[in-house]
Amino acid sequence: MPILSLKSVCKSFGALKVADDVTFDVARGEALGIIGPNGAGKSTLFNLITGNLRPGTGEIFLNGTDVTRQSPMQRCTAGIGRSFQIPQPFGHLTAYENLMVAAQFGGCKDGKAAPAFCMDILDRTGLAAFANIEAGGLPLLQRKRLELARAMATSPSLILLDEIAGGLTEAECGELIETIRGIHREG
């Protein structure tokens, strides 16, 4: 059974069709890329999958369960994690505190399990040295890593990375890709 299935998903904003009969499956362990020019609807597709937008028609399934009408929070706790194209951390919270919020509210980790879980993710994403720094003051590469780490802290079965390397230098992109590869090998 696919981890994610979209069946004839459509979304329009007035006369503008952004998603037109989108149908595909993602198998467990599969990495799938969505490519297209700016304005092609890639982020809109992610918003449809995560519940930030509702499709006009069609169905979305996570692990065989219809999540089409579920809220973003319900989809998160069901197993959909997501990073945003423009990092959106809680700027006045530290990197560690950002993960604690994600782990406790999105990942449903209790107060006893969450601290060690979050520290492990900070270590795996290369953020351990930034744990006590306010997220709003982090350089772009670390904010992108924090987006990945926050998605991981929700204990997802599926992670959507929306232009995770956007705005980074070639060297920074290489570092981030190696981080993701390392996590994929571990997980």
PDB file of C-alpha atoms in Angstrom:
ATOM      1  CA  MET A   1       0.000   0.000   0.000  1.00  0.00           C
ATOM      2  CA  PRO A   2       1.351   3.462  -0.877  1.00  0.00           C
ATOM      3  CA  ILE A   3       2.137   5.829   1.968  1.00  0.00           C
ATOM      4  CA  LEU A   4       0.501   8.690   0.019  1.00  0.00           C
ATOM      5  CA  SER A   5      -2.096   8.590  -2.750  1.00  0.00           C
ATOM      6  CA  LEU A   6      -3.681  11.474  -4.581  1.00  0.00           C
ATOM      7  CA  LYS A   7      -6.706  10.635  -6.714  1.00  0.00           C
ATOM      8  CA  SER A   8      -7.982  13.190  -9.250  1.00  0.00           C
ATOM      9  CA  VAL A   9      -7.133  16.174  -7.021  1.00  0.00           C
ATOM     10  CA  CYS A  10      -8.186  19.530  -8.460  1.00  0.00           C
ATOM     11  CA  LYS A  11      -7.822  23.042  -7.081  1.00  0.00           C
ATOM     12  CA  SER A  12      -8.764  26.341  -8.670  1.00  0.00           C
ATOM     13  CA  PHE A  13      -8.564  29.926  -7.563  1.00  0.00           C
ATOM     14  CA  GLY A  14     -11.329  31.506  -9.592  1.00  0.00           C
ATOM     15  CA  ALA A  15     -10.591  30.782 -13.261  1.00  0.00           C
ATOM     16  CA  LEU A  16      -6.982  29.763 -12.509  1.00  0.00           C
ATOM     17  CA  LYS A  17      -6.542  25.967 -12.323  1.00  0.00           C
ATOM     18  CA  VAL A  18      -3.592  25.249 -10.056  1.00  0.00           C
ATOM     19  CA  ALA A  19      -4.017  21.474  -9.754  1.00  0.00           C
ATOM     20  CA  ASP A  20      -5.869  19.682 -12.524  1.00  0.00           C
ATOM     21  CA  ASP A  21      -6.688  15.990 -12.002  1.00  0.00           C
ATOM     22  CA  VAL A  22      -3.474  15.240 -10.057  1.00  0.00           C
ATOM     23  CA  THR A  23      -3.127  11.515  -9.433  1.00  0.00           C
ATOM     24  CA  PHE A  24      -0.051   9.734  -8.083  1.00  0.00           C
ATOM     25  CA  ASP A  25       1.177   7.350  -5.393  1.00  0.00           C
ATOM     26  CA  VAL A  26       4.274   7.525  -3.215  1.00  0.00           C
ATOM     27  CA  ALA A  27       5.611   4.199  -1.932  1.00  0.00           C
ATOM     28  CA  ARG A  28       7.100   3.867   1.552  1.00  0.00           C
ATOM     29  CA  GLY A  29      10.816   4.715   1.363  1.00  0.00           C
ATOM     30  CA  GLU A  30      10.461   6.395  -2.024  1.00  0.00           C
ATOM     31  CA  ALA A  31      11.857   9.882  -2.664  1.00  0.00           C
ATOM     32  CA  LEU A  32       9.739  11.779  -5.168  1.00  0.00           C
ATOM     33  CA  GLY A  33      10.571  15.194  -6.565  1.00  0.00           C
ATOM     34  CA  ILE A  34       8.026  17.713  -7.838  1.00  0.00           C
ATOM     35  CA  ILE A  35       9.606  20.100 -10.338  1.00  0.00           C
ATOM     36  CA  GLY A  36       8.336  23.077 -12.245  1.00  0.00           C
ATOM     37  CA  PRO A  37       8.848  26.798 -12.709  1.00  0.00           C
ATOM     38  CA  ASN A  38       7.852  29.394 -10.137  1.00  0.00           C
ATOM     39  CA  GLY A  39       4.094  29.638  -9.961  1.00  0.00           C
ATOM     40  CA  ALA A  40       3.527  26.122 -11.330  1.00  0.00           C
ATOM     41  CA  GLY A  41       1.694  25.023  -8.176  1.00  0.00           C
ATOM     42  CA  LYS A  42       4.320  22.996  -6.282  1.00  0.00           C
ATOM     43  CA  SER A  43       3.716  24.698  -2.919  1.00  0.00           C
ATOM     44  CA  THR A  44      -0.026  24.628  -3.568  1.00  0.00           C
ATOM     45  CA  LEU A  45       0.209  20.862  -4.054  1.00  0.00           C
ATOM     46  CA  PHE A  46       2.029  20.570  -0.703  1.00  0.00           C
ATOM     47  CA  ASN A  47      -0.669  22.756   0.889  1.00  0.00           C
ATOM     48  CA  LEU A  48      -3.333  20.404  -0.495  1.00  0.00           C
ATOM     49  CA  ILE A  49      -1.527  17.352   0.902  1.00  0.00           C
ATOM     50  CA  THR A  50      -1.013  18.930   4.340  1.00  0.00           C
ATOM     51  CA  GLY A  51      -4.530  20.324   4.589  1.00  0.00           C
ATOM     52  CA  ASN A  52      -3.594  24.008   4.491  1.00  0.00           C
ATOM     53  CA  LEU A  53      -5.787  24.130   1.375  1.00  0.00           C
ATOM     54  CA  ARG A  54      -8.809  21.965   0.527  1.00  0.00           C
ATOM     55  CA  PRO A  55      -9.093  20.442  -2.938  1.00  0.00           C
ATOM     56  CA  GLY A  56     -12.094  21.400  -5.027  1.00  0.00           C
ATOM     57  CA  THR A  57     -12.448  17.737  -5.977  1.00  0.00           C
ATOM     58  CA  GLY A  58     -10.466  14.544  -5.501  1.00  0.00           C
ATOM     59  CA  GLU A  59      -9.166  12.531  -2.587  1.00  0.00           C
ATOM     60  CA  ILE A  60      -5.942  12.326  -0.576  1.00  0.00           C
ATOM     61  CA  PHE A  61      -4.973   9.170   1.313  1.00  0.00           C
ATOM     62  CA  LEU A  62      -2.248   8.650   3.909  1.00  0.00           C
ATOM     63  CA  ASN A  63      -1.443   5.000   4.610  1.00  0.00           C
ATOM     64  CA  GLY A  64      -4.775   4.030   3.053  1.00  0.00           C
ATOM     65  CA  THR A  65      -6.846   6.432   5.190  1.00  0.00           C
ATOM     66  CA  ASP A  66      -8.784   9.228   3.495  1.00  0.00           C
ATOM     67  CA  VAL A  67      -7.449  12.492   4.959  1.00  0.00           C
ATOM     68  CA  THR A  68      -9.049  14.790   2.368  1.00  0.00           C
ATOM     69  CA  ARG A  69     -11.287  16.562   4.878  1.00  0.00           C
ATOM     70  CA  GLN A  70      -8.938  16.399   7.876  1.00  0.00           C
ATOM     71  CA  SER A  71      -7.398  19.542   9.340  1.00  0.00           C
ATOM     72  CA  PRO A  72      -3.673  20.275   9.030  1.00  0.00           C
ATOM     73  CA  MET A  73      -3.222  19.279  12.707  1.00  0.00           C
ATOM     74  CA  GLN A  74      -5.007  15.967  12.178  1.00  0.00           C
ATOM     75  CA  ARG A  75      -2.824  15.253   9.138  1.00  0.00           C
ATOM     76  CA  CYS A  76       0.296  16.158  11.112  1.00  0.00           C
ATOM     77  CA  THR A  77      -0.536  13.792  13.961  1.00  0.00           C
ATOM     78  CA  ALA A  78      -1.500  11.137  11.384  1.00  0.00           C
ATOM     79  CA  GLY A  79       2.035  11.300   9.962  1.00  0.00           C
ATOM     80  CA  ILE A  80       2.538  14.142   7.465  1.00  0.00           C
ATOM     81  CA  GLY A  81       5.543  16.348   8.257  1.00  0.00           C
ATOM     82  CA  ARG A  82       6.415  19.395   6.218  1.00  0.00           C
ATOM     83  CA  SER A  83       9.060  22.061   5.785  1.00  0.00           C
ATOM     84  CA  PHE A  84       8.247  25.435   4.279  1.00  0.00           C
ATOM     85  CA  GLN A  85       9.979  27.147   1.360  1.00  0.00           C
ATOM     86  CA  ILE A  86      10.557  30.188   3.566  1.00  0.00           C
ATOM     87  CA  PRO A  87      11.555  29.019   7.059  1.00  0.00           C
ATOM     88  CA  GLN A  88       8.843  29.794   9.593  1.00  0.00           C
ATOM     89  CA  PRO A  89      10.279  29.021  13.026  1.00  0.00           C
ATOM     90  CA  PHE A  90       9.041  30.532  16.254  1.00  0.00           C
ATOM     91  CA  GLY A  91      11.701  33.238  16.054  1.00  0.00           C
ATOM     92  CA  HIS A  92      11.859  34.084  19.769  1.00  0.00           C
ATOM     93  CA  LEU A  93      12.162  30.440  20.813  1.00  0.00           C
ATOM     94  CA  THR A  94      15.454  28.580  20.684  1.00  0.00           C
ATOM     95  CA  ALA A  95      16.044  25.836  18.127  1.00  0.00           C
ATOM     96  CA  TYR A  96      15.518  23.289  20.931  1.00  0.00           C
ATOM     97  CA  GLU A  97      12.269  24.941  22.035  1.00  0.00           C
ATOM     98  CA  ASN A  98      11.010  24.935  18.433  1.00  0.00           C
ATOM     99  CA  LEU A  99      11.532  21.163  18.349  1.00  0.00           C
ATOM    100  CA  MET A 100       9.848  20.694  21.729  1.00  0.00           C
ATOM    101  CA  VAL A 101       6.720  22.417  20.391  1.00  0.00           C
ATOM    102  CA  ALA A 102       6.718  20.192  17.302  1.00  0.00           C
ATOM    103  CA  ALA A 103       7.398  17.012  19.294  1.00  0.00           C
ATOM    104  CA  GLN A 104       4.764  17.634  21.942  1.00  0.00           C
ATOM    105  CA  PHE A 105       1.961  19.031  19.793  1.00  0.00           C
ATOM    106  CA  GLY A 106       2.622  17.505  16.364  1.00  0.00           C
ATOM    107  CA  GLY A 107       4.395  14.325  17.424  1.00  0.00           C
ATOM    108  CA  CYS A 108       2.361  13.770  20.605  1.00  0.00           C
ATOM    109  CA  LYS A 109       5.504  13.077  22.653  1.00  0.00           C
ATOM    110  CA  ASP A 110       4.991  13.365  26.388  1.00  0.00           C
ATOM    111  CA  GLY A 111       7.089  15.631  28.576  1.00  0.00           C
ATOM    112  CA  LYS A 112       9.412  12.815  29.633  1.00  0.00           C
ATOM    113  CA  ALA A 113      10.248  11.464  26.168  1.00  0.00           C
ATOM    114  CA  ALA A 114      10.398  14.775  24.284  1.00  0.00           C
ATOM    115  CA  PRO A 115      13.700  16.280  25.561  1.00  0.00           C
ATOM    116  CA  ALA A 116      15.957  13.350  24.597  1.00  0.00           C
ATOM    117  CA  PHE A 117      14.024  12.864  21.350  1.00  0.00           C
ATOM    118  CA  CYS A 118      14.550  16.532  20.411  1.00  0.00           C
ATOM    119  CA  MET A 119      18.231  16.517  21.331  1.00  0.00           C
ATOM    120  CA  ASP A 120      18.734  13.445  19.112  1.00  0.00           C
ATOM    121  CA  ILE A 121      17.108  15.250  16.182  1.00  0.00           C
ATOM    122  CA  LEU A 122      19.223  18.361  16.783  1.00  0.00           C
ATOM    123  CA  ASP A 123      22.307  16.152  16.691  1.00  0.00           C
ATOM    124  CA  ARG A 124      21.212  14.265  13.546  1.00  0.00           C
ATOM    125  CA  THR A 125      20.459  17.511  11.682  1.00  0.00           C
ATOM    126  CA  GLY A 126      23.699  19.243  12.666  1.00  0.00           C
ATOM    127  CA  LEU A 127      21.947  21.720  14.965  1.00  0.00           C
ATOM    128  CA  ALA A 128      23.159  20.583  18.387  1.00  0.00           C
ATOM    129  CA  ALA A 129      25.567  23.533  18.632  1.00  0.00           C
ATOM    130  CA  PHE A 130      22.635  25.893  17.913  1.00  0.00           C
ATOM    131  CA  ALA A 131      20.181  24.326  20.384  1.00  0.00           C
ATOM    132  CA  ASN A 132      20.076  27.353  22.714  1.00  0.00           C
ATOM    133  CA  ILE A 133      20.113  30.076  20.051  1.00  0.00           C
ATOM    134  CA  GLU A 134      16.892  31.891  19.174  1.00  0.00           C
ATOM    135  CA  ALA A 135      15.655  30.540  15.852  1.00  0.00           C
ATOM    136  CA  GLY A 136      15.103  34.028  14.434  1.00  0.00           C
ATOM    137  CA  GLY A 137      18.831  34.716  14.715  1.00  0.00           C
ATOM    138  CA  LEU A 138      20.035  31.583  12.942  1.00  0.00           C
ATOM    139  CA  PRO A 139      21.761  31.832   9.545  1.00  0.00           C
ATOM    140  CA  LEU A 140      19.701  30.587   6.573  1.00  0.00           C
ATOM    141  CA  LEU A 141      21.341  27.127   6.379  1.00  0.00           C
ATOM    142  CA  GLN A 142      20.560  26.490  10.051  1.00  0.00           C
ATOM    143  CA  ARG A 143      16.980  27.764   9.626  1.00  0.00           C
ATOM    144  CA  LYS A 144      16.563  25.323   6.714  1.00  0.00           C
ATOM    145  CA  ARG A 145      17.971  22.538   8.924  1.00  0.00           C
ATOM    146  CA  LEU A 146      15.537  23.620  11.637  1.00  0.00           C
ATOM    147  CA  GLU A 147      12.643  23.305   9.163  1.00  0.00           C
ATOM    148  CA  LEU A 148      13.761  19.714   8.517  1.00  0.00           C
ATOM    149  CA  ALA A 149      14.251  19.051  12.246  1.00  0.00           C
ATOM    150  CA  ARG A 150      10.814  20.436  13.147  1.00  0.00           C
ATOM    151  CA  ALA A 151       9.220  18.178  10.536  1.00  0.00           C
ATOM    152  CA  MET A 152      11.139  15.214  11.968  1.00  0.00           C
ATOM    153  CA  ALA A 153      10.033  16.083  15.509  1.00  0.00           C
ATOM    154  CA  THR A 154       6.413  15.371  14.563  1.00  0.00           C
ATOM    155  CA  SER A 155       7.392  11.686  14.038  1.00  0.00           C
ATOM    156  CA  PRO A 156       6.085  11.643  10.466  1.00  0.00           C
ATOM    157  CA  SER A 157       5.786   8.686   8.165  1.00  0.00           C
ATOM    158  CA  LEU A 158       6.016  11.159   5.247  1.00  0.00           C
ATOM    159  CA  ILE A 159       8.047  14.382   5.033  1.00  0.00           C
ATOM    160  CA  LEU A 160       7.374  17.026   2.395  1.00  0.00           C
ATOM    161  CA  LEU A 161      10.372  19.300   1.810  1.00  0.00           C
ATOM    162  CA  ASP A 162       9.270  22.458   0.015  1.00  0.00           C
ATOM    163  CA  GLU A 163      12.317  23.918  -1.744  1.00  0.00           C
ATOM    164  CA  ILE A 164      14.437  22.948   1.251  1.00  0.00           C
ATOM    165  CA  ALA A 165      17.618  24.221  -0.430  1.00  0.00           C
ATOM    166  CA  GLY A 166      16.131  27.445  -1.839  1.00  0.00           C
ATOM    167  CA  GLY A 167      18.354  30.470  -1.258  1.00  0.00           C
ATOM    168  CA  LEU A 168      21.394  28.453  -0.195  1.00  0.00           C
ATOM    169  CA  THR A 169      24.818  28.589  -1.814  1.00  0.00           C
ATOM    170  CA  GLU A 170      26.059  25.558  -3.732  1.00  0.00           C
ATOM    171  CA  ALA A 171      28.266  24.538  -0.793  1.00  0.00           C
ATOM    172  CA  GLU A 172      25.372  24.934   1.673  1.00  0.00           C
ATOM    173  CA  CYS A 173      23.124  22.868  -0.606  1.00  0.00           C
ATOM    174  CA  GLY A 174      25.759  20.125  -0.561  1.00  0.00           C
ATOM    175  CA  GLU A 175      25.897  20.211   3.246  1.00  0.00           C
ATOM    176  CA  LEU A 176      22.121  20.027   3.550  1.00  0.00           C
ATOM    177  CA  ILE A 177      21.861  17.180   1.038  1.00  0.00           C
ATOM    178  CA  GLU A 178      24.458  15.209   3.012  1.00  0.00           C
ATOM    179  CA  THR A 179      22.478  15.808   6.201  1.00  0.00           C
ATOM    180  CA  ILE A 180      19.310  14.501   4.540  1.00  0.00           C
ATOM    181  CA  ARG A 181      21.136  11.490   3.094  1.00  0.00           C
ATOM    182  CA  GLY A 182      22.556  10.665   6.510  1.00  0.00           C
ATOM    183  CA  ILE A 183      19.120  10.843   8.106  1.00  0.00           C
ATOM    184  CA  HIS A 184      17.627   8.698   5.345  1.00  0.00           C
ATOM    185  CA  ARG A 185      20.326   6.022   5.876  1.00  0.00           C
ATOM    186  CA  GLU A 186      19.678   6.050   9.650  1.00  0.00           C
ATOM    187  CA  GLY A 187      15.902   5.971   9.395  1.00  0.00           C
TER     188      GLY A 187
END
